[in-house]
């Protein structure tokens, strides 16, 4: 299997899912702190108030990462830990936390890959209209500057937004995630537009202020389609479907990626949403389309697609016998072949898989260890497909497994375990699972043997 020599093997986490609440250390609350208090919002009424207590245990967690032999660690910064009200006064204690983390990572030989926003939007800014307020883009740019000024002498890899599709659609349309809004489509599109503007403004700030040569990208959801068979017709159908906007559905790739990489909203999307488009100012698209160094994508699953009898793409439903993870996500390893391939063909940037992994029902066995053969099998299969994409000429720059630790899985609470390392939430003890040793072997071999 052919991964490039300088390939970054890493793991990914997010601030609210592992750190424990910012409120304890001079930070301010985020929309997730608010949302977790809402009755029925989170399974078992849980929250990220403590999570993996990484804010206190970060040294041990970096030691675990060193043992894994990681080349990169993708983590996010809590905006309201750094700037409690979202704008204005800085919480130095919060900024110091990330400063020390970066130093420790570098000392362990691990490149820090920083995500500026992984969903924990400052509560105070939410009260000022949140992403509905166009000023969000400026607020985000100002926050970015604070972080970049402090960390960019050592951090070279930046991602602006994690999965805008999720925090916009789940957070503002279906209400399943924070801030739990169920807005009408025109307002959802407005939120989406402002988030893309925030991305563009943040890239400008990173380029202008970074003290080292910055590598910048972002980490959208890869809404991937794979051909149901290897026929040319099905391949073409999958590719066409993966890059279209239909049924006013915002779960797509192009509405989010074409502006960022190509500088315009896709034609079919503009037709779909014609009656409900937000105000788009003349220079907005130029602001959104900033030069990026890599194409990040979080890919866990996707849809199978074939050419229908009328020649148009049609999805092929999964069946009861489709293998699934604990979250019921279908296990479809070929998404890590077709996703990178189709994205590379359309956008032409080196691909980084910014997240991939699976939730399994991991338990501590009588021998005190955590055996997770399903996760090993899952990763093995997906990585083989990624290797196949590399062999077929897709430029790949990195792969970040989700996640280092079992952590707070948003509305699912703690019952979904995604980690290479088991978290015993009662004691905060960490137990590396069998998959951790397996992944360390992959990193040593630069691929699956
Ligand atoms: C992604 C999120 C990440 C984690 C994984 C399982 O959508 O970016 O925070 O919850 O799913």
Short mmCIF file of C-alpha atoms and ligand atoms in Angstrom, two decimals:
data_model
loop_
_atom_site.label_atom_id
_atom_site.label_comp_id
_atom_site.label_asym_id
_atom_site.label_seq_id
_atom_site.Cartn_x
_atom_site.Cartn_y
_atom_site.Cartn_z
CA UNK A 1 0.00 0.00 0.00
CA UNK A 2 1.49 3.28 -1.08
CA UNK A 3 1.22 6.20 1.28
CA UNK A 4 3.54 9.12 0.58
CA UNK A 5 6.70 9.33 2.70
CA UNK A 6 5.66 12.55 4.43
CA UNK A 7 2.10 11.36 5.13
CA UNK A 8 0.67 12.64 8.43
CA UNK A 9 -0.81 9.86 10.54
CA UNK A 10 -2.83 11.34 13.34
CA UNK A 11 -5.87 11.31 15.57
CA UNK A 12 -8.52 13.99 16.03
CA UNK A 13 -10.46 15.36 18.98
CA UNK A 14 -12.59 18.42 19.73
CA UNK A 15 -12.51 20.77 22.69
CA UNK A 16 -16.04 20.37 24.03
CA UNK A 17 -15.90 16.61 23.65
CA UNK A 18 -12.81 16.07 25.79
CA UNK A 19 -11.71 19.09 27.81
CA UNK A 20 -14.37 19.68 30.42
CA UNK A 21 -16.23 22.94 30.58
CA UNK A 22 -14.39 26.23 30.07
CA UNK A 23 -16.42 27.73 32.86
CA UNK A 24 -14.03 26.22 35.40
CA UNK A 25 -10.97 28.06 34.20
CA UNK A 26 -11.96 31.60 33.45
CA UNK A 27 -13.67 30.76 30.18
CA UNK A 28 -17.26 31.49 29.21
CA UNK A 29 -20.05 29.09 28.34
CA UNK A 30 -20.70 27.94 24.79
CA UNK A 31 -23.96 27.01 23.13
CA UNK A 32 -23.18 23.41 24.04
CA UNK A 33 -23.15 24.29 27.74
CA UNK A 34 -26.58 25.84 27.25
CA UNK A 35 -27.94 23.04 25.11
CA UNK A 36 -26.89 20.29 27.52
CA UNK A 37 -29.08 21.87 30.16
CA UNK A 38 -32.15 21.51 27.97
CA UNK A 39 -34.35 18.65 29.07
CA UNK A 40 -34.22 15.70 26.70
CA UNK A 41 -31.53 17.20 24.48
CA UNK A 42 -28.78 14.74 25.41
CA UNK A 43 -29.06 11.02 26.07
CA UNK A 44 -29.17 10.44 29.85
CA UNK A 45 -29.09 14.20 30.41
CA UNK A 46 -25.29 14.12 30.10
CA UNK A 47 -23.00 17.02 29.19
CA UNK A 48 -19.40 17.88 28.39
CA UNK A 49 -18.95 19.60 31.76
CA UNK A 50 -16.24 17.09 32.70
CA UNK A 51 -15.93 14.85 29.63
CA UNK A 52 -12.40 13.35 29.64
CA UNK A 53 -11.13 16.12 31.93
CA UNK A 54 -8.44 16.66 29.33
CA UNK A 55 -8.07 20.24 30.56
CA UNK A 56 -6.41 18.70 33.62
CA UNK A 57 -5.08 15.43 32.19
CA UNK A 58 -3.58 16.78 28.99
CA UNK A 59 -0.01 15.81 29.93
CA UNK A 60 -0.97 12.15 30.28
CA UNK A 61 -2.91 12.34 27.03
CA UNK A 62 0.10 13.72 25.18
CA UNK A 63 2.17 10.88 26.68
CA UNK A 64 -0.37 8.41 25.25
CA UNK A 65 -0.05 10.06 21.87
CA UNK A 66 3.71 9.81 22.01
CA UNK A 67 3.39 6.09 22.70
CA UNK A 68 1.19 5.73 19.64
CA UNK A 69 3.93 7.31 17.57
CA UNK A 70 1.53 9.88 16.13
CA UNK A 71 2.83 12.32 13.57
CA UNK A 72 -0.06 14.73 13.97
CA UNK A 73 -2.76 15.64 16.46
CA UNK A 74 -5.86 17.48 15.32
CA UNK A 75 -7.54 19.29 18.20
CA UNK A 76 -9.86 22.25 18.40
CA UNK A 77 -9.72 25.43 20.41
CA UNK A 78 -12.62 26.47 22.54
CA UNK A 79 -13.46 30.00 21.42
CA UNK A 80 -15.15 30.88 24.71
CA UNK A 81 -12.28 29.47 26.76
CA UNK A 82 -9.98 31.95 25.01
CA UNK A 83 -12.46 34.85 24.80
CA UNK A 84 -15.19 34.24 27.39
CA UNK A 85 -17.72 36.59 25.78
CA UNK A 86 -16.72 35.68 22.25
CA UNK A 87 -15.35 39.18 21.63
CA UNK A 88 -13.29 41.51 23.79
CA UNK A 89 -11.35 40.48 26.87
CA UNK A 90 -9.04 37.50 26.57
CA UNK A 91 -8.80 34.77 29.19
CA UNK A 92 -5.01 34.37 29.35
CA UNK A 93 -5.35 31.19 31.36
CA UNK A 94 -7.28 29.65 28.47
CA UNK A 95 -4.77 30.73 25.88
CA UNK A 96 -1.94 29.45 28.07
CA UNK A 97 -3.56 26.03 28.13
CA UNK A 98 -3.27 25.68 24.35
CA UNK A 99 0.18 27.21 24.39
CA UNK A 100 1.45 24.53 26.74
CA UNK A 101 -0.33 21.81 24.82
CA UNK A 102 1.37 22.90 21.60
CA UNK A 103 4.78 22.90 23.29
CA UNK A 104 4.21 19.43 24.72
CA UNK A 105 3.11 18.07 21.36
CA UNK A 106 6.14 19.46 19.58
CA UNK A 107 8.39 18.06 22.27
CA UNK A 108 6.76 14.66 21.66
CA UNK A 109 7.45 14.99 17.93
CA UNK A 110 3.77 15.49 17.09
CA UNK A 111 2.60 18.22 14.71
CA UNK A 112 -0.30 20.26 16.09
CA UNK A 113 -3.19 20.61 13.60
CA UNK A 114 -5.50 23.23 15.02
CA UNK A 115 -9.22 23.50 14.27
CA UNK A 116 -10.44 26.97 15.17
CA UNK A 117 -14.10 26.05 15.48
CA UNK A 118 -15.56 22.68 16.34
CA UNK A 119 -19.08 23.76 17.28
CA UNK A 120 -18.67 25.33 20.75
CA UNK A 121 -19.87 28.79 19.74
CA UNK A 122 -19.71 31.37 22.57
CA UNK A 123 -23.05 31.70 24.37
CA UNK A 124 -22.77 35.48 24.61
CA UNK A 125 -22.53 35.77 20.83
CA UNK A 126 -25.46 33.43 20.44
CA UNK A 127 -27.48 35.93 22.45
CA UNK A 128 -26.40 38.58 19.94
CA UNK A 129 -27.91 36.57 17.10
CA UNK A 130 -25.18 33.98 16.68
CA UNK A 131 -24.52 32.87 13.13
CA UNK A 132 -27.66 34.68 12.00
CA UNK A 133 -25.76 37.87 12.65
CA UNK A 134 -23.43 38.72 9.80
CA UNK A 135 -20.99 40.12 12.35
CA UNK A 136 -20.22 36.50 13.25
CA UNK A 137 -17.66 36.51 10.46
CA UNK A 138 -15.86 39.49 12.03
CA UNK A 139 -16.11 38.04 15.53
CA UNK A 140 -14.59 34.82 14.25
CA UNK A 141 -11.82 36.70 12.45
CA UNK A 142 -10.96 38.63 15.63
CA UNK A 143 -10.84 35.44 17.67
CA UNK A 144 -8.70 33.80 14.98
CA UNK A 145 -6.24 36.66 15.23
CA UNK A 146 -5.87 36.18 18.98
CA UNK A 147 -5.09 32.49 18.51
CA UNK A 148 -2.83 32.93 15.50
CA UNK A 149 -0.84 35.69 17.19
CA UNK A 150 -0.18 33.40 20.11
CA UNK A 151 0.39 30.02 18.46
CA UNK A 152 1.52 30.53 14.87
CA UNK A 153 5.21 30.68 15.75
CA UNK A 154 4.79 26.92 16.36
CA UNK A 155 1.52 25.84 14.76
CA UNK A 156 1.70 25.50 10.98
CA UNK A 157 -1.50 23.55 10.24
CA UNK A 158 -4.86 25.24 10.58
CA UNK A 159 -8.45 24.31 9.89
CA UNK A 160 -11.13 26.97 10.17
CA UNK A 161 -14.50 25.21 10.61
CA UNK A 162 -15.35 21.65 11.45
CA UNK A 163 -18.31 20.29 9.49
CA UNK A 164 -20.29 23.43 8.75
CA UNK A 165 -23.05 21.15 7.43
CA UNK A 166 -23.49 19.72 10.93
CA UNK A 167 -23.51 22.83 13.05
CA UNK A 168 -25.70 24.64 10.52
CA UNK A 169 -28.19 21.88 9.72
CA UNK A 170 -28.25 19.93 12.99
CA UNK A 171 -27.85 23.06 15.09
CA UNK A 172 -30.12 25.48 13.23
CA UNK A 173 -32.56 23.47 11.11
CA UNK A 174 -33.36 20.17 12.84
CA UNK A 175 -32.51 21.34 16.37
CA UNK A 176 -30.77 18.07 17.20
CA UNK A 177 -27.52 19.82 18.14
CA UNK A 178 -26.72 23.11 19.87
CA UNK A 179 -28.04 25.73 19.80
CA UNK A 180 -31.12 23.61 19.10
CA UNK A 181 -32.87 25.97 16.69
CA UNK A 182 -35.44 24.97 14.08
CA UNK A 183 -35.17 27.85 11.68
CA UNK A 184 -36.89 28.20 8.33
CA UNK A 185 -34.84 27.57 5.22
CA UNK A 186 -34.10 31.25 4.42
CA UNK A 187 -32.57 31.71 7.85
CA UNK A 188 -30.68 28.42 7.65
CA UNK A 189 -29.14 29.58 4.37
CA UNK A 190 -28.25 32.86 6.00
CA UNK A 191 -26.49 31.01 8.81
CA UNK A 192 -24.67 28.89 6.22
CA UNK A 193 -23.53 31.94 4.26
CA UNK A 194 -22.19 33.63 7.37
CA UNK A 195 -20.29 30.53 8.36
CA UNK A 196 -18.62 30.46 4.94
CA UNK A 197 -17.79 34.14 5.26
CA UNK A 198 -16.27 33.40 8.67
CA UNK A 199 -14.14 30.71 7.06
CA UNK A 200 -12.86 33.14 4.43
CA UNK A 201 -12.15 35.91 6.92
CA UNK A 202 -10.28 33.51 9.17
CA UNK A 203 -8.09 32.29 6.31
CA UNK A 204 -7.25 35.92 5.51
CA UNK A 205 -6.22 36.48 9.11
CA UNK A 206 -4.09 33.34 9.23
CA UNK A 207 -2.31 34.33 6.00
CA UNK A 208 -1.76 37.89 7.17
CA UNK A 209 -0.60 37.16 10.71
CA UNK A 210 1.06 33.74 10.74
CA UNK A 211 4.67 33.82 11.87
CA UNK A 212 5.50 30.66 9.94
CA UNK A 213 4.44 29.33 6.55
CA UNK A 214 0.87 28.28 7.31
CA UNK A 215 -0.91 25.30 5.79
CA UNK A 216 -4.61 26.09 5.81
CA UNK A 217 -7.71 24.05 5.12
CA UNK A 218 -11.07 23.27 6.63
CA UNK A 219 -12.89 20.09 7.60
CA UNK A 220 -16.35 19.75 6.06
CA UNK A 221 -18.43 16.59 6.16
CA UNK A 222 -17.55 14.51 3.15
CA UNK A 223 -20.99 13.67 1.76
CA UNK A 224 -19.68 10.84 -0.36
CA UNK A 225 -21.32 8.70 -3.00
CA UNK A 226 -19.87 5.45 -4.17
CA UNK A 227 -20.90 3.64 -7.35
CA UNK A 228 -22.98 0.56 -6.56
CA UNK A 229 -20.98 -1.38 -9.18
CA UNK A 230 -17.79 -0.69 -11.11
CA UNK A 231 -19.56 0.02 -14.41
CA UNK A 232 -18.74 3.32 -16.10
CA UNK A 233 -22.42 4.29 -15.91
CA UNK A 234 -22.60 3.81 -12.14
CA UNK A 235 -19.31 5.59 -11.57
CA UNK A 236 -20.53 8.57 -13.58
CA UNK A 237 -23.87 8.49 -11.73
CA UNK A 238 -22.17 8.49 -8.31
CA UNK A 239 -19.90 11.35 -9.26
CA UNK A 240 -22.77 13.38 -10.67
CA UNK A 241 -24.89 12.74 -7.60
CA UNK A 242 -22.08 13.56 -5.17
CA UNK A 243 -21.75 17.00 -6.71
CA UNK A 244 -25.39 17.97 -7.05
CA UNK A 245 -27.89 19.82 -4.92
CA UNK A 246 -31.39 18.35 -5.03
CA UNK A 247 -34.66 18.65 -3.11
CA UNK A 248 -33.50 21.78 -1.28
CA UNK A 249 -31.29 19.50 0.75
CA UNK A 250 -28.32 21.14 2.44
CA UNK A 251 -26.67 17.78 3.15
CA UNK A 252 -24.48 18.01 0.11
CA UNK A 253 -20.92 18.86 -0.84
CA UNK A 254 -21.10 21.60 -3.41
CA UNK A 255 -23.13 24.23 -1.56
CA UNK A 256 -20.31 24.31 1.01
CA UNK A 257 -17.26 23.46 -1.07
CA UNK A 258 -17.76 25.18 -4.41
CA UNK A 259 -17.78 28.65 -2.80
CA UNK A 260 -14.63 27.83 -0.85
CA UNK A 261 -12.65 26.21 -3.66
CA UNK A 262 -14.29 27.54 -6.84
CA UNK A 263 -15.63 30.92 -5.71
CA UNK A 264 -19.32 30.45 -6.48
CA UNK A 265 -22.38 28.62 -5.26
CA UNK A 266 -23.28 25.74 -7.60
CA UNK A 267 -25.79 26.54 -10.36
CA UNK A 268 -28.21 23.77 -9.40
CA UNK A 269 -28.16 24.94 -5.79
CA UNK A 270 -28.82 28.53 -6.83
CA UNK A 271 -31.84 27.26 -8.76
CA UNK A 272 -33.07 25.09 -5.86
CA UNK A 273 -32.74 27.89 -3.33
CA UNK A 274 -33.56 30.81 -5.66
CA UNK A 275 -36.59 31.92 -3.66
CA UNK A 276 -34.89 31.72 -0.29
CA UNK A 277 -31.34 32.95 -0.84
CA UNK A 278 -29.76 35.19 1.78
CA UNK A 279 -28.25 38.56 0.94
CA UNK A 280 -24.97 37.89 -0.85
CA UNK A 281 -22.89 41.03 -1.19
CA UNK A 282 -20.78 41.63 -4.26
CA UNK A 283 -17.44 40.79 -2.69
CA UNK A 284 -18.66 37.93 -0.48
CA UNK A 285 -17.66 35.16 -2.85
CA UNK A 286 -14.15 36.56 -3.18
CA UNK A 287 -13.90 36.66 0.61
CA UNK A 288 -15.02 33.05 0.89
CA UNK A 289 -12.70 31.76 -1.83
CA UNK A 290 -9.31 32.08 -0.17
CA UNK A 291 -6.42 29.96 -1.40
CA UNK A 292 -6.21 26.75 0.63
CA UNK A 293 -3.38 24.25 0.94
CA UNK A 294 -5.36 21.10 1.51
CA UNK A 295 -8.82 19.66 1.25
CA UNK A 296 -9.92 18.23 4.59
CA UNK A 297 -12.89 15.88 4.77
CA UNK A 298 -14.50 13.93 7.56
CA UNK A 299 -15.62 10.66 5.99
CA UNK A 300 -17.36 7.91 7.94
CA UNK A 301 -19.90 6.56 5.50
CA UNK A 302 -21.88 7.58 2.43
CA UNK A 303 -24.50 6.45 -0.06
CA UNK A 304 -24.35 3.88 -2.81
CA UNK A 305 -25.51 5.20 -6.14
CA UNK A 306 -26.27 3.78 -9.59
CA UNK A 307 -27.47 4.94 -12.97
CA UNK A 308 -31.26 4.56 -12.95
CA UNK A 309 -33.23 3.31 -15.90
CA UNK A 310 -33.83 6.93 -16.96
CA UNK A 311 -30.05 7.47 -16.89
CA UNK A 312 -30.31 9.70 -13.81
CA UNK A 313 -28.43 8.81 -10.59
CA UNK A 314 -30.42 6.98 -7.94
CA UNK A 315 -29.38 5.94 -4.45
CA UNK A 316 -29.31 2.24 -3.64
CA UNK A 317 -30.69 1.72 -0.14
CA UNK A 318 -28.77 -0.30 2.44
CA UNK A 319 -30.39 -3.45 3.72
CA UNK A 320 -30.68 -5.26 7.02
CA UNK A 321 -27.54 -7.23 6.21
CA UNK A 322 -25.36 -4.14 5.71
CA UNK A 323 -22.70 -4.14 8.47
CA UNK A 324 -23.17 -1.21 10.84
CA UNK A 325 -21.38 0.50 13.70
CA UNK A 326 -22.96 1.11 17.09
CA UNK A 327 -24.35 4.41 15.77
CA UNK A 328 -25.98 2.41 12.95
CA UNK A 329 -23.76 4.06 10.41
CA UNK A 330 -23.19 1.66 7.49
CA UNK A 331 -19.67 0.26 7.16
CA UNK A 332 -18.72 1.12 3.59
CA UNK A 333 -14.92 1.21 3.29
CA UNK A 334 -14.97 2.14 -0.40
CA UNK A 335 -16.10 5.63 0.63
CA UNK A 336 -12.44 6.22 1.49
CA UNK A 337 -11.55 5.43 -2.09
CA UNK A 338 -14.30 7.23 -4.00
CA UNK A 339 -14.56 10.22 -1.67
CA UNK A 340 -10.92 11.30 -1.97
CA UNK A 341 -10.86 10.41 -5.66
CA UNK A 342 -13.94 12.43 -6.60
CA UNK A 343 -12.93 15.38 -4.41
CA UNK A 344 -9.43 15.40 -5.83
CA UNK A 345 -10.77 15.33 -9.37
CA UNK A 346 -13.10 18.25 -8.72
CA UNK A 347 -11.07 20.49 -6.42
CA UNK A 348 -7.48 19.46 -7.19
CA UNK A 349 -6.10 19.91 -3.66
CA UNK A 350 -4.11 17.41 -1.60
CA UNK A 351 -6.60 15.42 0.46
CA UNK A 352 -6.46 15.08 4.23
CA UNK A 353 -8.94 12.75 5.88
CA UNK A 354 -9.59 14.92 8.92
CA UNK A 355 -11.83 12.32 10.61
CA UNK A 356 -12.69 8.66 10.16
CA UNK A 357 -13.52 5.99 12.71
CA UNK A 358 -16.35 4.07 14.33
CA UNK A 359 -18.33 3.73 17.54
CA UNK A 360 -18.34 0.23 19.00
CA UNK A 361 -19.65 -1.31 22.20
CA UNK A 362 -16.26 -1.47 23.90
CA UNK A 363 -16.01 -2.97 27.37
CA UNK A 364 -13.20 -3.71 29.79
CA UNK A 365 -12.73 -7.48 29.69
CA UNK A 366 -11.93 -9.72 32.65
CA UNK A 367 -8.27 -9.48 31.74
CA UNK A 368 -8.49 -5.73 32.30
CA UNK A 369 -7.97 -4.94 28.63
CA UNK A 370 -10.26 -3.58 25.94
CA UNK A 371 -10.45 -5.82 22.87
CA UNK A 372 -11.96 -4.10 19.88
CA UNK A 373 -11.54 -6.32 16.83
CA UNK A 374 -14.38 -4.58 15.01
CA UNK A 375 -12.57 -1.26 15.15
CA UNK A 376 -9.35 -2.81 13.88
CA UNK A 377 -11.25 -4.46 11.07
CA UNK A 378 -13.07 -1.22 10.26
CA UNK A 379 -9.89 0.86 10.13
CA UNK A 380 -8.02 -1.82 8.24
CA UNK A 381 -10.69 -1.94 5.54
CA UNK A 382 -11.02 1.84 5.24
CA UNK A 383 -7.26 2.42 5.15
CA UNK A 384 -6.82 -0.16 2.41
CA UNK A 385 -9.29 1.80 0.31
CA UNK A 386 -7.48 5.04 1.07
CA UNK A 387 -4.23 3.38 0.01
CA UNK A 388 -5.92 2.34 -3.21
CA UNK A 389 -6.84 5.97 -3.87
CA UNK A 390 -3.19 6.95 -3.38
CA UNK A 391 -2.10 4.19 -5.76
CA UNK A 392 -4.56 5.58 -8.33
CA UNK A 393 -2.91 8.98 -8.27
CA UNK A 394 -4.90 10.89 -5.63
CA UNK A 395 -2.54 13.18 -3.72
CA UNK A 396 -2.99 12.40 -0.05
CA UNK A 397 -1.43 14.39 2.77
CA UNK A 398 -2.84 12.88 5.97
CA UNK A 399 -5.30 10.73 7.85
CA UNK A 400 -6.71 11.54 11.29
CA UNK A 401 -8.50 8.76 13.09
CA UNK A 402 -11.49 9.80 15.19
CA UNK A 403 -10.72 9.66 18.04
CA UNK A 404 -7.86 9.47 20.51
CA UNK A 405 -10.21 8.87 23.45
CA UNK A 406 -13.78 7.82 24.03
CA UNK A 407 -15.47 11.15 24.58
CA UNK A 408 -18.69 13.14 24.74
CA UNK A 409 -20.49 12.26 21.53
CA UNK A 410 -22.76 15.32 21.41
CA UNK A 411 -26.49 14.49 21.65
CA UNK A 412 -25.53 10.83 22.07
CA UNK A 413 -23.79 11.54 25.36
CA UNK A 414 -21.21 8.99 26.45
CA UNK A 415 -22.72 5.79 25.16
CA UNK A 416 -20.93 5.89 21.81
CA UNK A 417 -17.26 5.01 22.20
CA UNK A 418 -15.06 6.13 19.31
CA UNK A 419 -11.63 6.05 20.97
CA UNK A 420 -8.45 4.12 20.34
CA UNK A 421 -8.13 4.62 24.07
CA UNK A 422 -10.91 3.67 26.49
CA UNK A 423 -12.03 6.33 28.95
CA UNK A 424 -13.27 5.16 32.33
CA UNK A 425 -15.37 8.24 33.08
CA UNK A 426 -15.72 7.47 36.79
CA UNK A 427 -11.96 7.51 37.41
CA UNK A 428 -10.66 9.20 34.24
CA UNK A 429 -8.39 6.20 33.81
CA UNK A 430 -7.32 5.61 30.20
CA UNK A 431 -6.93 2.10 28.82
CA UNK A 432 -5.43 1.84 25.32
CA UNK A 433 -7.58 -0.57 23.33
CA UNK A 434 -6.15 -3.27 21.07
CA UNK A 435 -6.77 -0.89 18.17
CA UNK A 436 -4.32 1.61 19.67
CA UNK A 437 -1.46 -0.89 19.36
CA UNK A 438 -2.68 -1.84 15.90
CA UNK A 439 -2.78 1.79 14.74
CA UNK A 440 0.71 2.38 16.16
CA UNK A 441 1.84 -0.46 13.89
CA UNK A 442 0.18 1.18 10.89
CA UNK A 443 2.02 4.41 11.63
CA UNK A 444 5.37 2.61 11.97
CA UNK A 445 4.81 0.76 8.69
CA UNK A 446 3.40 3.87 6.93
CA UNK A 447 0.37 1.83 5.94
CA UNK A 448 -1.46 -1.39 6.57
CA UNK A 449 0.78 -4.41 6.15
C1 LIG B 1 -18.23 14.08 13.47
C2 LIG B 1 -17.80 15.19 14.41
C3 LIG B 1 -16.99 14.72 15.58
C4 LIG B 1 -17.49 13.40 16.13
C5 LIG B 1 -17.65 12.40 15.02
C6 LIG B 1 -18.09 11.05 15.48
O1 LIG B 1 -19.38 14.47 12.79
O2 LIG B 1 -17.03 16.14 13.72
O3 LIG B 1 -16.99 15.73 16.54
O4 LIG B 1 -18.64 13.60 16.84
O5 LIG B 1 -18.55 12.87 14.06
#
